Amino acid sequence: MLLVCPHCGTRNRVPEARLADDPSCGRCGQPVAPARPVVLGDADLSAYLQGTEAPVVVDFWAAWCGPCRAYAPHFEQLAAARPELRFVKVDSDAAPRASAALQIRSIPTTLLFVGGREVARQSGAMSSSQLGAWIDTALR
């Protein structure tokens, strides 16, 4: 499986069975499949989505948003529990081009990408169990 390093943008081939083993980037040595959401923005979100073969769950949020802050621990909890998925957080205020390109109209908004294409979208905060069920339904 190809994964884009969230630190340097290098594409790395990682066997699916080793995703939970904290694989490192062949170029920069940083984790390519961290058990926490990675923070991306305008400069690197598109390349990350296009180059990562694993499903990618993206949370568009803002620091001033109460529901976003309430949702964050649930998003992080599921990221730790599901190493086969990549979890990304995008601050919609800091990434206006990505927010506009993906037509983010409210926050929090969670998107699911497979093979670089959006396959599902959900607005509003969810619990970790609701998020997991939403992802599983969308991936079927």
PDB file of C-alpha atoms in Angstrom:
ATOM      1  CA  MET A   1       0.000   0.000   0.000  1.00  0.00           C
ATOM      2  CA  LEU A   2       1.292   3.464  -0.871  1.00  0.00           C
ATOM      3  CA  LEU A   3       1.184   6.096   1.855  1.00  0.00           C
ATOM      4  CA  VAL A   4       2.284   9.704   1.539  1.00  0.00           C
ATOM      5  CA  CYS A   5       4.495  10.888   4.380  1.00  0.00           C
ATOM      6  CA  PRO A   6       2.603  13.717   6.101  1.00  0.00           C
ATOM      7  CA  HIS A   7       5.946  15.364   6.971  1.00  0.00           C
ATOM      8  CA  CYS A   8       7.878  15.441   3.679  1.00  0.00           C
ATOM      9  CA  GLY A   9       5.357  14.295   1.040  1.00  0.00           C
ATOM     10  CA  THR A  10       7.347  11.225  -0.077  1.00  0.00           C
ATOM     11  CA  ARG A  11       5.339   8.208  -1.201  1.00  0.00           C
ATOM     12  CA  ASN A  12       6.220   5.083   0.793  1.00  0.00           C
ATOM     13  CA  ARG A  13       5.221   1.482   0.134  1.00  0.00           C
ATOM     14  CA  VAL A  14       4.031  -0.160   3.363  1.00  0.00           C
ATOM     15  CA  PRO A  15       2.573  -3.682   3.621  1.00  0.00           C
ATOM     16  CA  GLU A  16      -0.980  -3.503   4.996  1.00  0.00           C
ATOM     17  CA  ALA A  17      -0.060  -5.977   7.730  1.00  0.00           C
ATOM     18  CA  ARG A  18       2.581  -3.511   9.022  1.00  0.00           C
ATOM     19  CA  LEU A  19       0.388  -0.405   9.301  1.00  0.00           C
ATOM     20  CA  ALA A  20       0.054  -0.857  13.073  1.00  0.00           C
ATOM     21  CA  ASP A  21       3.854  -1.248  13.454  1.00  0.00           C
ATOM     22  CA  ASP A  22       4.532   2.520  13.203  1.00  0.00           C
ATOM     23  CA  PRO A  23       6.366   2.427   9.829  1.00  0.00           C
ATOM     24  CA  SER A  24       8.819   5.243   9.071  1.00  0.00           C
ATOM     25  CA  CYS A  25       9.343   7.280   5.921  1.00  0.00           C
ATOM     26  CA  GLY A  26      12.255   6.094   3.809  1.00  0.00           C
ATOM     27  CA  ARG A  27      13.292   9.701   3.185  1.00  0.00           C
ATOM     28  CA  CYS A  28      12.812  11.674   6.420  1.00  0.00           C
ATOM     29  CA  GLY A  29      12.452   8.876   8.988  1.00  0.00           C
ATOM     30  CA  GLN A  30       9.213  10.295  10.434  1.00  0.00           C
ATOM     31  CA  PRO A  31       6.140   8.058  10.981  1.00  0.00           C
ATOM     32  CA  VAL A  32       4.056   7.611   7.817  1.00  0.00           C
ATOM     33  CA  ALA A  33       1.136   5.930   9.605  1.00  0.00           C
ATOM     34  CA  PRO A  34       0.883   7.657  12.990  1.00  0.00           C
ATOM     35  CA  ALA A  35      -1.853   6.525  15.381  1.00  0.00           C
ATOM     36  CA  ARG A  36      -3.024  10.137  15.683  1.00  0.00           C
ATOM     37  CA  PRO A  37      -4.574  12.439  13.107  1.00  0.00           C
ATOM     38  CA  VAL A  38      -2.057  14.434  11.068  1.00  0.00           C
ATOM     39  CA  VAL A  39      -2.515  18.146  10.431  1.00  0.00           C
ATOM     40  CA  LEU A  40      -2.500  19.172   6.770  1.00  0.00           C
ATOM     41  CA  GLY A  41      -3.407  22.345   4.909  1.00  0.00           C
ATOM     42  CA  ASP A  42      -3.633  24.006   1.519  1.00  0.00           C
ATOM     43  CA  ALA A  43      -0.061  23.139   0.543  1.00  0.00           C
ATOM     44  CA  ASP A  44      -0.181  19.390   1.146  1.00  0.00           C
ATOM     45  CA  LEU A  45      -3.764  18.072   1.428  1.00  0.00           C
ATOM     46  CA  SER A  46      -4.363  17.383  -2.263  1.00  0.00           C
ATOM     47  CA  ALA A  47      -1.084  15.497  -2.780  1.00  0.00           C
ATOM     48  CA  TYR A  48      -1.707  13.488   0.388  1.00  0.00           C
ATOM     49  CA  LEU A  49      -5.206  12.485  -0.737  1.00  0.00           C
ATOM     50  CA  GLN A  50      -4.097  11.623  -4.278  1.00  0.00           C
ATOM     51  CA  GLY A  51      -1.022   9.640  -3.243  1.00  0.00           C
ATOM     52  CA  THR A  52      -2.390   7.636  -0.316  1.00  0.00           C
ATOM     53  CA  GLU A  53      -3.990   4.304  -1.168  1.00  0.00           C
ATOM     54  CA  ALA A  54      -5.496   3.747   2.294  1.00  0.00           C
ATOM     55  CA  PRO A  55      -8.888   5.336   2.965  1.00  0.00           C
ATOM     56  CA  VAL A  56      -8.427   8.843   4.378  1.00  0.00           C
ATOM     57  CA  VAL A  57     -10.840  10.403   6.881  1.00  0.00           C
ATOM     58  CA  VAL A  58     -10.601  14.216   6.928  1.00  0.00           C
ATOM     59  CA  ASP A  59     -12.001  16.458   9.656  1.00  0.00           C
ATOM     60  CA  PHE A  60     -12.504  20.095   8.633  1.00  0.00           C
ATOM     61  CA  TRP A  61     -12.649  22.142  11.834  1.00  0.00           C
ATOM     62  CA  ALA A  62     -11.815  25.529  13.391  1.00  0.00           C
ATOM     63  CA  ALA A  63     -10.416  26.464  16.790  1.00  0.00           C
ATOM     64  CA  TRP A  64     -13.319  28.795  17.592  1.00  0.00           C
ATOM     65  CA  CYS A  65     -15.961  26.091  16.947  1.00  0.00           C
ATOM     66  CA  GLY A  66     -17.370  24.454  20.101  1.00  0.00           C
ATOM     67  CA  PRO A  67     -18.743  21.342  18.336  1.00  0.00           C
ATOM     68  CA  CYS A  68     -15.358  20.927  16.603  1.00  0.00           C
ATOM     69  CA  ARG A  69     -13.561  20.910  19.945  1.00  0.00           C
ATOM     70  CA  ALA A  70     -16.081  18.404  21.354  1.00  0.00           C
ATOM     71  CA  TYR A  71     -15.622  16.141  18.295  1.00  0.00           C
ATOM     72  CA  ALA A  72     -11.794  16.177  18.353  1.00  0.00           C
ATOM     73  CA  PRO A  73     -11.287  13.549  21.114  1.00  0.00           C
ATOM     74  CA  HIS A  74     -13.660  11.151  19.351  1.00  0.00           C
ATOM     75  CA  PHE A  75     -11.809  11.619  16.064  1.00  0.00           C
ATOM     76  CA  GLU A  76      -8.464  10.991  17.804  1.00  0.00           C
ATOM     77  CA  GLN A  77      -9.813   7.937  19.634  1.00  0.00           C
ATOM     78  CA  LEU A  78     -10.914   6.309  16.388  1.00  0.00           C
ATOM     79  CA  ALA A  79      -7.595   7.186  14.719  1.00  0.00           C
ATOM     80  CA  ALA A  80      -5.779   5.218  17.430  1.00  0.00           C
ATOM     81  CA  ALA A  81      -8.151   2.258  17.039  1.00  0.00           C
ATOM     82  CA  ARG A  82      -8.162   2.003  13.220  1.00  0.00           C
ATOM     83  CA  PRO A  83      -4.586   1.766  11.827  1.00  0.00           C
ATOM     84  CA  GLU A  84      -5.887   0.687   8.400  1.00  0.00           C
ATOM     85  CA  LEU A  85      -7.290   4.198   7.905  1.00  0.00           C
ATOM     86  CA  ARG A  86      -5.477   7.537   7.702  1.00  0.00           C
ATOM     87  CA  PHE A  87      -6.914  10.415   9.740  1.00  0.00           C
ATOM     88  CA  VAL A  88      -6.321  14.058   8.810  1.00  0.00           C
ATOM     89  CA  LYS A  89      -7.352  17.331  10.460  1.00  0.00           C
ATOM     90  CA  VAL A  90      -7.642  20.498   8.370  1.00  0.00           C
ATOM     91  CA  ASP A  91      -8.198  23.889  10.037  1.00  0.00           C
ATOM     92  CA  SER A  92     -10.698  25.471   7.662  1.00  0.00           C
ATOM     93  CA  ASP A  93      -9.560  28.983   8.620  1.00  0.00           C
ATOM     94  CA  ALA A  94      -5.906  28.177   7.877  1.00  0.00           C
ATOM     95  CA  ALA A  95      -6.724  26.268   4.658  1.00  0.00           C
ATOM     96  CA  PRO A  96      -9.214  28.438   2.748  1.00  0.00           C
ATOM     97  CA  ARG A  97      -8.300  27.023  -0.686  1.00  0.00           C
ATOM     98  CA  ALA A  98      -8.845  23.414   0.398  1.00  0.00           C
ATOM     99  CA  SER A  99     -12.092  24.392   2.138  1.00  0.00           C
ATOM    100  CA  ALA A 100     -13.339  26.159  -0.981  1.00  0.00           C
ATOM    101  CA  ALA A 101     -12.229  23.394  -3.359  1.00  0.00           C
ATOM    102  CA  LEU A 102     -14.051  20.773  -1.286  1.00  0.00           C
ATOM    103  CA  GLN A 103     -17.060  23.063  -0.760  1.00  0.00           C
ATOM    104  CA  ILE A 104     -16.943  23.012   3.030  1.00  0.00           C
ATOM    105  CA  ARG A 105     -20.001  25.015   4.119  1.00  0.00           C
ATOM    106  CA  SER A 106     -20.212  24.086   7.806  1.00  0.00           C
ATOM    107  CA  ILE A 107     -17.912  22.665  10.444  1.00  0.00           C
ATOM    108  CA  PRO A 108     -17.155  20.168  11.671  1.00  0.00           C
ATOM    109  CA  THR A 109     -17.434  18.340   8.372  1.00  0.00           C
ATOM    110  CA  THR A 110     -15.939  14.882   7.951  1.00  0.00           C
ATOM    111  CA  LEU A 111     -15.051  13.539   4.519  1.00  0.00           C
ATOM    112  CA  LEU A 112     -13.971  10.048   3.498  1.00  0.00           C
ATOM    113  CA  PHE A 113     -11.633   9.618   0.529  1.00  0.00           C
ATOM    114  CA  VAL A 114     -10.745   6.373  -1.209  1.00  0.00           C
ATOM    115  CA  GLY A 115      -8.178   6.449  -4.008  1.00  0.00           C
ATOM    116  CA  GLY A 116      -8.123  10.248  -3.899  1.00  0.00           C
ATOM    117  CA  ARG A 117     -11.899  10.524  -4.500  1.00  0.00           C
ATOM    118  CA  GLU A 118     -14.488  11.676  -1.983  1.00  0.00           C
ATOM    119  CA  VAL A 119     -16.906   8.824  -1.278  1.00  0.00           C
ATOM    120  CA  ALA A 120     -18.817  10.183   1.743  1.00  0.00           C
ATOM    121  CA  ARG A 121     -19.431  13.386   3.685  1.00  0.00           C
ATOM    122  CA  GLN A 122     -21.022  14.086   7.058  1.00  0.00           C
ATOM    123  CA  SER A 123     -21.565  17.457   8.715  1.00  0.00           C
ATOM    124  CA  GLY A 124     -21.730  17.741  12.486  1.00  0.00           C
ATOM    125  CA  ALA A 125     -19.967  16.156  15.432  1.00  0.00           C
ATOM    126  CA  MET A 126     -20.171  12.404  16.030  1.00  0.00           C
ATOM    127  CA  SER A 127     -19.090  10.054  18.783  1.00  0.00           C
ATOM    128  CA  SER A 128     -16.259   7.644  17.968  1.00  0.00           C
ATOM    129  CA  SER A 129     -18.764   4.779  17.601  1.00  0.00           C
ATOM    130  CA  GLN A 130     -20.954   6.840  15.254  1.00  0.00           C
ATOM    131  CA  LEU A 131     -17.890   7.860  13.230  1.00  0.00           C
ATOM    132  CA  GLY A 132     -16.734   4.246  12.972  1.00  0.00           C
ATOM    133  CA  ALA A 133     -20.189   3.084  11.858  1.00  0.00           C
ATOM    134  CA  TRP A 134     -20.384   5.905   9.282  1.00  0.00           C
ATOM    135  CA  ILE A 135     -16.983   4.937   7.858  1.00  0.00           C
ATOM    136  CA  ASP A 136     -17.836   1.233   7.743  1.00  0.00           C
ATOM    137  CA  THR A 137     -21.125   1.939   5.950  1.00  0.00           C
ATOM    138  CA  ALA A 138     -19.422   4.209   3.413  1.00  0.00           C
ATOM    139  CA  LEU A 139     -16.667   1.666   2.703  1.00  0.00           C
ATOM    140  CA  ARG A 140     -19.137  -1.142   1.913  1.00  0.00           C
TER     141      ARG A 140
END
